[in-house]
Coordinates of C-alpha atoms and ligand atoms in Angstrom, one line a residue:
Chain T
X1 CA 17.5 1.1 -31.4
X2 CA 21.1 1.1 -29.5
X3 CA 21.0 -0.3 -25.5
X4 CA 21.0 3.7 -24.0
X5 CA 17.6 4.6 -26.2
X6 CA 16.1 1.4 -24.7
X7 CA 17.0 2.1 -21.2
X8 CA 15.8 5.6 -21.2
X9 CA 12.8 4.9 -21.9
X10 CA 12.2 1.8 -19.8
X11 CA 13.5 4.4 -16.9
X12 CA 10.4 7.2 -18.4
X13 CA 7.8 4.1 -17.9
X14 CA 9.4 3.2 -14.0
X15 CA 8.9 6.9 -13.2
X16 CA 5.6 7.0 -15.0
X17 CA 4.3 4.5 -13.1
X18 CA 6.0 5.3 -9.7
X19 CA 4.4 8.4 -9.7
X20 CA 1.0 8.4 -11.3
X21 CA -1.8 6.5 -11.2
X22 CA -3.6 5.7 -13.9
X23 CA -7.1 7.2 -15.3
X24 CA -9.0 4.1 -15.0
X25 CA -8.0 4.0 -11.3
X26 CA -8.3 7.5 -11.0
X27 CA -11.9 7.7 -12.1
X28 CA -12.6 5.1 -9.4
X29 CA -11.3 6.6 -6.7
X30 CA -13.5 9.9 -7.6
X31 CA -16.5 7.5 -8.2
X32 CA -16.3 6.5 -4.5
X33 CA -15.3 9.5 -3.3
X34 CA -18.4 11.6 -4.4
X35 CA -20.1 8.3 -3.1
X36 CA -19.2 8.7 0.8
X37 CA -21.7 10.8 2.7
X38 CA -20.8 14.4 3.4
X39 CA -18.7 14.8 6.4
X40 CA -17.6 11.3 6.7
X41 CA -14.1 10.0 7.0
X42 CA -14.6 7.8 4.8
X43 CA -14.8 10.9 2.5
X44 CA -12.1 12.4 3.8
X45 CA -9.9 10.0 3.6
X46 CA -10.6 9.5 0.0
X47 CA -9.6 13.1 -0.6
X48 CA -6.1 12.9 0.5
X49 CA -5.8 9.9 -1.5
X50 CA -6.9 12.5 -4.7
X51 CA -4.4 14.9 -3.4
X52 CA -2.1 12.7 -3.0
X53 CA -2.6 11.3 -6.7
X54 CA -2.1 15.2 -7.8
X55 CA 0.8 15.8 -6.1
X56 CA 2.7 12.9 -6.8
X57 CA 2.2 13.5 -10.7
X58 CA 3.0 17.2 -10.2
X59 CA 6.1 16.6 -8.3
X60 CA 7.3 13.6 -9.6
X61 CA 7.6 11.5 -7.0
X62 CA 6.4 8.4 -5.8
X63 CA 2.6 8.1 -5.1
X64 CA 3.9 5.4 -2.1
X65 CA 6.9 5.0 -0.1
X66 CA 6.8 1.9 -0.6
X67 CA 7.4 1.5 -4.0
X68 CA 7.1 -2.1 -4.4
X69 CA 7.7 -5.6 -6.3
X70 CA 8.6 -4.7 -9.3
X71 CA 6.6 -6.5 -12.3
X72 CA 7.2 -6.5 -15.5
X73 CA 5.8 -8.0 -18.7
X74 CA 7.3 -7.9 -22.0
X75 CA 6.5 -9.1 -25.7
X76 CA 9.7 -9.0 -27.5
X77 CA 10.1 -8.7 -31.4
X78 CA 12.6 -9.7 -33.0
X79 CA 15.0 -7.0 -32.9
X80 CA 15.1 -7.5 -29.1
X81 CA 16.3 -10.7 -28.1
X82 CA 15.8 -11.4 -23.6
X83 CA 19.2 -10.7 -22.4
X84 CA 19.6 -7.4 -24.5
X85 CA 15.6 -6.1 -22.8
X86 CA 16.5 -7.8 -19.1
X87 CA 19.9 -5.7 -19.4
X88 CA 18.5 -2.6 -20.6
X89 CA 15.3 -2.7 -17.8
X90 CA 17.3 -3.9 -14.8
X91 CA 19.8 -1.0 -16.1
X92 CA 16.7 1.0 -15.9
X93 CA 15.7 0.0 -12.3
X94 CA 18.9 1.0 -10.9
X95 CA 19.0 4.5 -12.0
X96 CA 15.4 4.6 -10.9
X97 CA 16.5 3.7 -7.5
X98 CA 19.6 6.0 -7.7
X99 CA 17.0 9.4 -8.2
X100 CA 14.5 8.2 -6.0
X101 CA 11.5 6.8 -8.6
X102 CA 12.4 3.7 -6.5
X103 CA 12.7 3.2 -2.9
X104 CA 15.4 0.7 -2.4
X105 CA 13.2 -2.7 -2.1
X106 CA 15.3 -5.9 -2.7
X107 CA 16.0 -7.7 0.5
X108 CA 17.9 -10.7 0.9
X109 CA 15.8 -13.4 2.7
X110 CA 18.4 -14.8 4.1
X111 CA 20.3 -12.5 5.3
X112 CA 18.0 -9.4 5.0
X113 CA 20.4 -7.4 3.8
X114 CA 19.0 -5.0 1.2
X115 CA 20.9 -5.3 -2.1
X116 CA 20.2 -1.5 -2.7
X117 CA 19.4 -1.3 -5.6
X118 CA 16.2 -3.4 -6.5
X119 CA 18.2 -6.2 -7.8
X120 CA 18.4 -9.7 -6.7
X121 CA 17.0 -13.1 -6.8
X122 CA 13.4 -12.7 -8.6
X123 CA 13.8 -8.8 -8.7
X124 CA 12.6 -7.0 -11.0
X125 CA 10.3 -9.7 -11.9
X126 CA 10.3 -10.6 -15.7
X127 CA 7.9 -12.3 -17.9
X128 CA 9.1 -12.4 -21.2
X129 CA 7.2 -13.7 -24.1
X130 CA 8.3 -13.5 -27.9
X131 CA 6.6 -11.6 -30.4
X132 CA 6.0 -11.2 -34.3
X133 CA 5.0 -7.8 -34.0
X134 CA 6.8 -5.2 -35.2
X135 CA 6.9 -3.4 -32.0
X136 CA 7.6 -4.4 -28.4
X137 CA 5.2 -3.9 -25.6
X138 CA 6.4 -3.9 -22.2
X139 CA 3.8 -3.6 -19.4
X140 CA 4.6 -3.2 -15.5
X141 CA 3.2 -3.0 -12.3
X142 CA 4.8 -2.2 -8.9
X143 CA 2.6 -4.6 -6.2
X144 CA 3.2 -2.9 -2.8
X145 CA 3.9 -5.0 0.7
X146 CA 0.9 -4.0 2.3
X147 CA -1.6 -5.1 0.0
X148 CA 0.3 -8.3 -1.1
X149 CA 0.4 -9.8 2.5
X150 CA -3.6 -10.1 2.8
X151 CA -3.9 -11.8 -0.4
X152 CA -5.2 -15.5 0.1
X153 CA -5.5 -18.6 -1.9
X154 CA -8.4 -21.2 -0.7
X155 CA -8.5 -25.1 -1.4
X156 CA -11.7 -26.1 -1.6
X157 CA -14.2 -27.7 -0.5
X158 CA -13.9 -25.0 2.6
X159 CA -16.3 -26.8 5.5
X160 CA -15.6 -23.9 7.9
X161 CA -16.5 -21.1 5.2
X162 CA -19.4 -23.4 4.0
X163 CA -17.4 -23.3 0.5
X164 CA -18.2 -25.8 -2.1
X165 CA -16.3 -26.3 -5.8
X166 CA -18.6 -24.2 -7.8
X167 CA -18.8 -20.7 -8.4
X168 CA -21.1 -20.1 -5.1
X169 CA -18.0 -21.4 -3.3
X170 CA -16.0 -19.2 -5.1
X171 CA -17.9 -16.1 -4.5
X172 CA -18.3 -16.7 -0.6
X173 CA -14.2 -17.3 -0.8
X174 CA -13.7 -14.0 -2.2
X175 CA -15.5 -12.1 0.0
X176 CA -14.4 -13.9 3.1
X177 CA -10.9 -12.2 1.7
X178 CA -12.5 -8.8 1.5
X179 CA -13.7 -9.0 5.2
X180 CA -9.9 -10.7 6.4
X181 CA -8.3 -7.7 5.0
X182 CA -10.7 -5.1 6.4
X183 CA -8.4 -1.7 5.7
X184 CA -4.9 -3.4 6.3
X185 CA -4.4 -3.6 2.5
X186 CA -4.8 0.6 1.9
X187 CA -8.3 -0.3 1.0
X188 CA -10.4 0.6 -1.1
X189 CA -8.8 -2.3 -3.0
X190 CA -8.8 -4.1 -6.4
X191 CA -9.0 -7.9 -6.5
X192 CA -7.3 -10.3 -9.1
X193 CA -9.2 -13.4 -8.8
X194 CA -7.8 -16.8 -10.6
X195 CA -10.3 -20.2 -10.2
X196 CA -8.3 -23.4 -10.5
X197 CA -4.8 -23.8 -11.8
X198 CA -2.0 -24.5 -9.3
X199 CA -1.2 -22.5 -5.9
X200 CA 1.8 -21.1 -8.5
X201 CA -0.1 -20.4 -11.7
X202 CA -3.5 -19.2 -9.7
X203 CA -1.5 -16.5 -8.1
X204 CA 0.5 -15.4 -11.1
X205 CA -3.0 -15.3 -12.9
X206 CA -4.6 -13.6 -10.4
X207 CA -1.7 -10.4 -10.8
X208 CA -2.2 -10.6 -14.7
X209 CA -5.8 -9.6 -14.0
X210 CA -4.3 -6.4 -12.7
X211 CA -3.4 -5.6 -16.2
X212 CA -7.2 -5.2 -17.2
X213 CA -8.6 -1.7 -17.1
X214 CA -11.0 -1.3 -14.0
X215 CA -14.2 -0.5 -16.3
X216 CA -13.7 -3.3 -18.9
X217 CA -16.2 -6.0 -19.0
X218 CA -15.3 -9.7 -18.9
X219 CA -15.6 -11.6 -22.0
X220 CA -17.1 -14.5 -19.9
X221 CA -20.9 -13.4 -19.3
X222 CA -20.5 -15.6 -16.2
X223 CA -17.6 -14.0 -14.8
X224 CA -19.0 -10.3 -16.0
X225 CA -21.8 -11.1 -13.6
X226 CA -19.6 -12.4 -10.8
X227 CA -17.2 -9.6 -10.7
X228 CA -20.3 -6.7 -10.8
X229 CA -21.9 -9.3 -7.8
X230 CA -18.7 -8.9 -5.7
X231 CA -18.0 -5.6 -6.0
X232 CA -21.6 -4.5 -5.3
X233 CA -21.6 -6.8 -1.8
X234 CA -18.8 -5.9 -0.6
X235 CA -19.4 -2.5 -1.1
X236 CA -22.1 -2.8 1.4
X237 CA -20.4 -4.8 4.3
X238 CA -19.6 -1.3 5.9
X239 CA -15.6 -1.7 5.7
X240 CA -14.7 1.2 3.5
X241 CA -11.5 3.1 2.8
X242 CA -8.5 2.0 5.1
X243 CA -11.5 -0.1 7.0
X244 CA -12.6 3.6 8.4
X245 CA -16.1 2.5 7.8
X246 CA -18.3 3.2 4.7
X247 CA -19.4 2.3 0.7
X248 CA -16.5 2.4 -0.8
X249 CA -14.8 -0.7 0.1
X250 CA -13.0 -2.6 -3.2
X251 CA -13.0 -0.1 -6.6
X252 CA -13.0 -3.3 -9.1
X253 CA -12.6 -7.2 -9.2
X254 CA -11.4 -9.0 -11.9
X255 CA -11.2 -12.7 -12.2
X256 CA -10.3 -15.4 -14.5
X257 CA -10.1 -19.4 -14.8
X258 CA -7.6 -21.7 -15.5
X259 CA -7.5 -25.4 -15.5
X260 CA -6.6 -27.4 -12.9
X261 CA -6.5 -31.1 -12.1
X262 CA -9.3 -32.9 -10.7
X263 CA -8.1 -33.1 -7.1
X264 CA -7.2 -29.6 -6.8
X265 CA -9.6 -26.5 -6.8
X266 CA -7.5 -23.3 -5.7
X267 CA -9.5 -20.0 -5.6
X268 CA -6.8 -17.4 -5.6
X269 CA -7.1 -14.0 -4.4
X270 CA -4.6 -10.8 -5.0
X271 CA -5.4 -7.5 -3.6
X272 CA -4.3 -4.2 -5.1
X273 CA -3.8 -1.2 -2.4
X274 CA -5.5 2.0 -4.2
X275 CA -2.2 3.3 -5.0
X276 CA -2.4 0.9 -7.7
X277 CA 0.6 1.4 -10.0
X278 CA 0.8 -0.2 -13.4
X279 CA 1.7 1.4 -16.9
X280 CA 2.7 0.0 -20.4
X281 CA 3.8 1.3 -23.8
X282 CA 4.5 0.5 -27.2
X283 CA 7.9 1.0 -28.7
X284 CA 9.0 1.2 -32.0
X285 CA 12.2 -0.7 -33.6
X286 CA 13.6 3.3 -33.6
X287 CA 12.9 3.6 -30.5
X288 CA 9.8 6.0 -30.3
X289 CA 6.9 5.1 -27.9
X290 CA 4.0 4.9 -30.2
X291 CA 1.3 4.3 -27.5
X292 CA 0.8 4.7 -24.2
X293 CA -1.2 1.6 -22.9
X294 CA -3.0 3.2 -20.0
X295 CA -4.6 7.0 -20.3
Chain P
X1 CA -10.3 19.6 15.2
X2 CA -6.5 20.5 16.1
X3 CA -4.6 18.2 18.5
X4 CA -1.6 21.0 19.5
X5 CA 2.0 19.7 21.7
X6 CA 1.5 19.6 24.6
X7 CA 0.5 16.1 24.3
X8 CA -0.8 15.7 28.0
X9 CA -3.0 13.1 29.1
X10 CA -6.0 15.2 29.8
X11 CA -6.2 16.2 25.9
X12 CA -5.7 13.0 24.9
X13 CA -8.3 11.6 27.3
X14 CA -10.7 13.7 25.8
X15 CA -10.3 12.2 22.0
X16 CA -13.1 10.0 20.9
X17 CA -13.2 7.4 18.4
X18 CA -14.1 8.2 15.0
X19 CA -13.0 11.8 15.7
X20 CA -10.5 13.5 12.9
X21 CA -7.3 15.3 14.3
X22 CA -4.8 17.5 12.9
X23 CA -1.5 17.1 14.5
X24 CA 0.5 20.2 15.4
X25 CA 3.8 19.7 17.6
X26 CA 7.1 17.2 17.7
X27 CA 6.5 13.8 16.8
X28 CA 9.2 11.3 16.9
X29 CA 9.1 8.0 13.8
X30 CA 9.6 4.3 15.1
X31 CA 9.5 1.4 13.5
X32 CA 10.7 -2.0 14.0
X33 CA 14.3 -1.7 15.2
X34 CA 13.0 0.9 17.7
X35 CA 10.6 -0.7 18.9
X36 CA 12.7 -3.9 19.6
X37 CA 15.8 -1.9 21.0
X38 CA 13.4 -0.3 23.9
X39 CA 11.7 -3.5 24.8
X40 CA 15.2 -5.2 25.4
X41 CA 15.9 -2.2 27.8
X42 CA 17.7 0.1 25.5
X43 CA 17.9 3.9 26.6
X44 CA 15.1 6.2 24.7
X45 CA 17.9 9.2 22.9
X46 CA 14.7 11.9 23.6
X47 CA 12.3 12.4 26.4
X48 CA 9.2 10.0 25.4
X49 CA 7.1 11.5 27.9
X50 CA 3.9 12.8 26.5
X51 CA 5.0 12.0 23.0
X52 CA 3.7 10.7 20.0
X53 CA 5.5 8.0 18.0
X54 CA 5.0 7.7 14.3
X55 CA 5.3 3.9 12.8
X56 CA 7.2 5.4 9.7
X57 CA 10.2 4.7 7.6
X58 CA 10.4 7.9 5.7
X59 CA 12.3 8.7 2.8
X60 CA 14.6 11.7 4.2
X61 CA 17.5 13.3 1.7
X62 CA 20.4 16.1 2.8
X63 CA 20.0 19.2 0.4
X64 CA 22.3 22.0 0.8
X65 CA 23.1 20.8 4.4
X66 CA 19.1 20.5 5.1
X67 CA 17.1 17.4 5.9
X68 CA 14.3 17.3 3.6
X69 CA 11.5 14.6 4.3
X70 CA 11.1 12.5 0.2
X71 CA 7.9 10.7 1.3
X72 CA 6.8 10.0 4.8
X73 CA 3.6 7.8 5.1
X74 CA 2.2 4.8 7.7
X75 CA 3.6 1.4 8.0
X76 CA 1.4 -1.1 9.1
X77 CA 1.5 -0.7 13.0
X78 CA 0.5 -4.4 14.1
X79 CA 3.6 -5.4 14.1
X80 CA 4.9 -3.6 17.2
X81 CA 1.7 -5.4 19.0
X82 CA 3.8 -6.9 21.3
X83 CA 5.6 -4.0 22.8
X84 CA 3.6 -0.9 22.1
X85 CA 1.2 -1.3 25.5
X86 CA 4.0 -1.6 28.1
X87 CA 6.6 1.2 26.0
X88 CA 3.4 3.4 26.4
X89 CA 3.5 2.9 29.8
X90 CA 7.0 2.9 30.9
X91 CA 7.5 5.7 28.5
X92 CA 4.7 8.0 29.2
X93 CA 4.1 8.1 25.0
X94 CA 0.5 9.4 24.7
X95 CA 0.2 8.6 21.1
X96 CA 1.1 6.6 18.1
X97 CA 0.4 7.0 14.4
X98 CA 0.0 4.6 12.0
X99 CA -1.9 2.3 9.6
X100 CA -4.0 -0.5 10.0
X101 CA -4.6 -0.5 14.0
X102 CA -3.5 -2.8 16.6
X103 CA -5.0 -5.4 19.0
X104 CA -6.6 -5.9 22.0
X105 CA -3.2 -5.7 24.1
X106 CA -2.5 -1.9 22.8
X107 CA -6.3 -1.2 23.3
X108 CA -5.6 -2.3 27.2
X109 CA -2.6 0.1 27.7
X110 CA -4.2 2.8 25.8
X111 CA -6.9 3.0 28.7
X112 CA -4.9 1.9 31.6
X113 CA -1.9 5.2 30.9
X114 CA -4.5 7.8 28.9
X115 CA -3.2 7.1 25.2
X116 CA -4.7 6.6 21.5
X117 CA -3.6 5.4 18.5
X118 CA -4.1 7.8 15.5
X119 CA -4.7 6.1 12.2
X120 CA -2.9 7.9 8.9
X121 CA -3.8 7.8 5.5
X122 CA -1.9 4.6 4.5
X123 CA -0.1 5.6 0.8
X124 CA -0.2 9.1 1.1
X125 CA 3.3 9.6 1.3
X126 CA 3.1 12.9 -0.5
X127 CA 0.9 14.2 1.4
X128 CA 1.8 13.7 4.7
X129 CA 5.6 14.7 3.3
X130 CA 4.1 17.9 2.8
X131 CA 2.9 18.4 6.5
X132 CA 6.6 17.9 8.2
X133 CA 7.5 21.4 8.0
X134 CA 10.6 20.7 9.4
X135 CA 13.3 18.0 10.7
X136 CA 14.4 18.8 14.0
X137 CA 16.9 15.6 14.3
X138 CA 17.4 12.6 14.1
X139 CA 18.9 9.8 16.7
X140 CA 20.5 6.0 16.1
X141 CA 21.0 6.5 12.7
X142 CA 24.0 4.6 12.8
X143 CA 22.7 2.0 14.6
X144 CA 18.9 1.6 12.4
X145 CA 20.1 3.3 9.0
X146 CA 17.7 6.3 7.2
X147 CA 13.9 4.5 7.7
X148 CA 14.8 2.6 11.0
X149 CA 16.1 5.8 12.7
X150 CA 14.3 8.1 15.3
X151 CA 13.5 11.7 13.0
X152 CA 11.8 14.4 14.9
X153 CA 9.2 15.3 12.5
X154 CA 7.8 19.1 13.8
X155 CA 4.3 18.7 12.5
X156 CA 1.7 21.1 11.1
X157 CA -1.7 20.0 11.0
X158 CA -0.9 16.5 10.4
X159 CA -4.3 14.4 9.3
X160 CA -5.0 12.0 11.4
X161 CA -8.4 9.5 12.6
X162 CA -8.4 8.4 16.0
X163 CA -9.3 4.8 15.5
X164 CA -8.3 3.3 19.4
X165 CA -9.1 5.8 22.2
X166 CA -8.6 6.0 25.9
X167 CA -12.2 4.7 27.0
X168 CA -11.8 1.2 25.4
X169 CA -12.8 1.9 22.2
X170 CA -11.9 1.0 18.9
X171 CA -13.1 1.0 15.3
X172 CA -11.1 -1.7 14.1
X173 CA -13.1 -3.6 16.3
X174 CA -16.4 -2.6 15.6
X175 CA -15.9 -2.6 12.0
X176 CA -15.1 -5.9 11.8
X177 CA -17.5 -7.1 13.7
X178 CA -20.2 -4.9 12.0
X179 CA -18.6 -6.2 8.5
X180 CA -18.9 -9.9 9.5
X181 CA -22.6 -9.5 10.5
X182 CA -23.3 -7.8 7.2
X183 CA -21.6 -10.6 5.4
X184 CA -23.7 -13.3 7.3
X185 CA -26.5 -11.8 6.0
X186 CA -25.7 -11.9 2.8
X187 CA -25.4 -15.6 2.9
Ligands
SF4_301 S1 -0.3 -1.2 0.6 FE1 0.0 0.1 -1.1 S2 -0.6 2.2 -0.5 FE2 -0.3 0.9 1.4 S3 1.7 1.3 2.0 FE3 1.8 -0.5 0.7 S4 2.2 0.2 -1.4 FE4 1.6 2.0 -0.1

């Protein structure tokens, strides 16, 4: 596949994902909204939201004005070596920008000038990974402002929070998040959860989690159980769609584990506004997209 | 129900918590820089009197020669905390838009001078894009750039939730308290 092949359709997957949400997310978001009682604004609110999802799609344009970090996750084969994909995408991005699939997002922290066009220290954000597949998988999220600034990571034991280091602990950390957040995040929110690990490699694991489809089940019977749990109470602490009030407080939580050393036990908490923006394909070595990874 | 310009302080006094508007008239966006440049004593470019302010930085392109509003939904409003009581006062603004609420200091003012704070559908860009039905102007665009700048929106039937009202209330408040209590008994 030559570089301008490549780069068109990295910029088809930006605006895909700029501009429609996915079905999993979707479904969600309809799934609370026929839950709210009649008349509420709870239910209300969730209804722009829906129209907002329709319009977006139909005009193609983005679901948010804020469009975003910019995350994105790649398995390269060996026809695609990392400079040759971070050139094509970051290509990609600034087009994007240019026709408006992008809102210009990259500020310098120093200087807070905005570069303009979504490049810049840590923008886009890649995570590359090799591959010996035939094809190449590239997967991407946008993570709005909003959302990512009530995110919180916990060391415990917590005294105040009554937080021990087992999964109880866990549990009353997570929802402790849920009720800090209230509606500031554009609730009804998503959580990545990652137990253990670093402060770095429990947040990074925490987004990955983002990457699961909202109605999967977690391979860990504990965990299964733990998501449905947290997702059930918080659902009935009353905070509801941008904290109006009512049922339909977070749409999914996923969580996962990683190691950590004995000293450290970091409960790490990402939250997902419901304009929750992530897409992925599969591209051929000719350069077709063979699958879409999200309905 | 419809909340029509003029925005005087007698039909703002009589919004209630919890109650769903639709905004017709002139609002004017604000954000940071605005905010900041009034509270060091800079010179409001329209007539704030009886206004509503909208925390937005909306995407707005020229096409053939016409303003046309891109996206136009909330920012988070806590961060003009600090100024937004005593600008409402000095100001006469009767309104702001925005997401998330604000504190206890905006909550004060918003009694004290007859003023609410109106809480948007936070991502619905589209949406509320839709509702500006037209762009009457824009001021200190030199100054702020595109989203920093003062647009007057002309509004039809804007959605809206009045979250902070005029008699001290405010569902932030209550919801968070109510949400805590629930999550204490949980254990
Ligand atoms: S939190 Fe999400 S929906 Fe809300 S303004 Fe940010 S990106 Fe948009």
């Amino acid at each position: 596949m030559d570089a301008k092949t490549l780069e068109a359709q990295l910029l088809e997957l930006i605006r895909r994902t700029s501009t429609r949400l996915p079905g999993d997310v979707v479904r969600a978001i309809e799934k609370g909204w026929r839950r709210e009682a009649k008349g509420s604004i709870a239910k209300s609110a969730l209804r722009t939201v829906l129209d907002n999802i329709e319009l977006a799609r139909d005009k193609s344009q983005p679901m948010c004005q804020d469009t975003g970090t910019i995350i994105c996750y790649a398995d390269l084969p060996a026809w695609c070596d990392e400079p040759t994909f971070m050139k094509a995408y970051e290509r990609a991005v600034v087009k994007a920008t240019k026709v408006g699939y992008l809102r210009q997002n990259s500020v310098d922290s120093i200087t807070g000038k905005n570069s303009g066009d979504n490049l810049g220290p840590g923008n886009p954000a890649f995570h590359l990974h090799q591959t010996r597949q035939k094809s190449l998988t590239c997967r991407m999220m946008l993570k709005g402002g909003g959302c990512e600034n009530v995110g919180a990571q916990y060391s415990l034991p917590r005294a105040d929070l009554g937080a021990g280091r087992d999964l109880a602990g866990v549990r009353t950390c997570i929802l402790d998040a849920v009720v800090q957040a209230q509606g500031k995040g554009c609730g009804p929110g998503i959580l990545g959860v990652c137990i253990g690990g670093d402060r770095g490699s429990g947040y990074l694991a925490s987004k990955e989690e983002f990457f699961r489809e909202l109605d999967d089940t977690n391979e860990d019977p504990r965990l299964a159980k733990l998501e449905k749990r947290i997702v059930k109470e918080a659902n009935s602490l009353g905070i509801g769609p941008m904290g109006f009030g009512g049922a339909t407080t977070l749409l999914g939580c996923k969580i996962t584990h990683r190691n950590r050393v004995p000293a450290s036990f970091f409960v790490s908490v990402s939250y997902m506004c419901w304009a929750f923006r992530r897409d992925g394909f599969r591209l051929s070595e000719s350069g077709k997209v063979t699958r879409w990874l999200y309905d | 129900m419809l909340l029509e310009a003029p925005f005087t302080e007698d039909r703002i006094r009589a919004l209630r918590v919890g109650q769903e508007v639709e905004i017709t008239g002139l609002v004017y966006t604000g954000r940071d820089a605005v905010h900041k440049y009034l509270h060091e004593g800079g010179k409001p470019p329209v007539d704030l009197r009886d206004s509503i302010i909208y925390h937005c930085g909306p995407v707005v392109v020229k096409e053939k020669g016409r303003w046309v509003v891109k996206a136009a939904g909330p920012t988070t409003s806590i961060r003009e905390e600090p100024y937004q009581g005593p600008l409402m006062e000095q100001y006469g603004i009767r309104g702001v838009i925005g997401k998330g609420g604000m504190g206890p200091k905006t909550l004060e003012y918003c009694q004290k001078v007859g003023a609410v704070y109106l809480h948007a559908i936070g991502g619905a860009a589209q949406v509320l894009a839709e509702r500006v039905v037209a762009v009457e102007g824009v001021h200190m665009m030199e100054e702020f750039g595109s989203p920093e700048a003062i647009w007057e929106f002309r509004v039809e039937r804007f959605p809206a939730v009045v979250t902070m009202d005029a008699h001290g209330q405010s569902l932030h408040r209550d919801v968070l308290a109510a949400s805590q209590d629930a999550l204490r008994q949980l254990g």
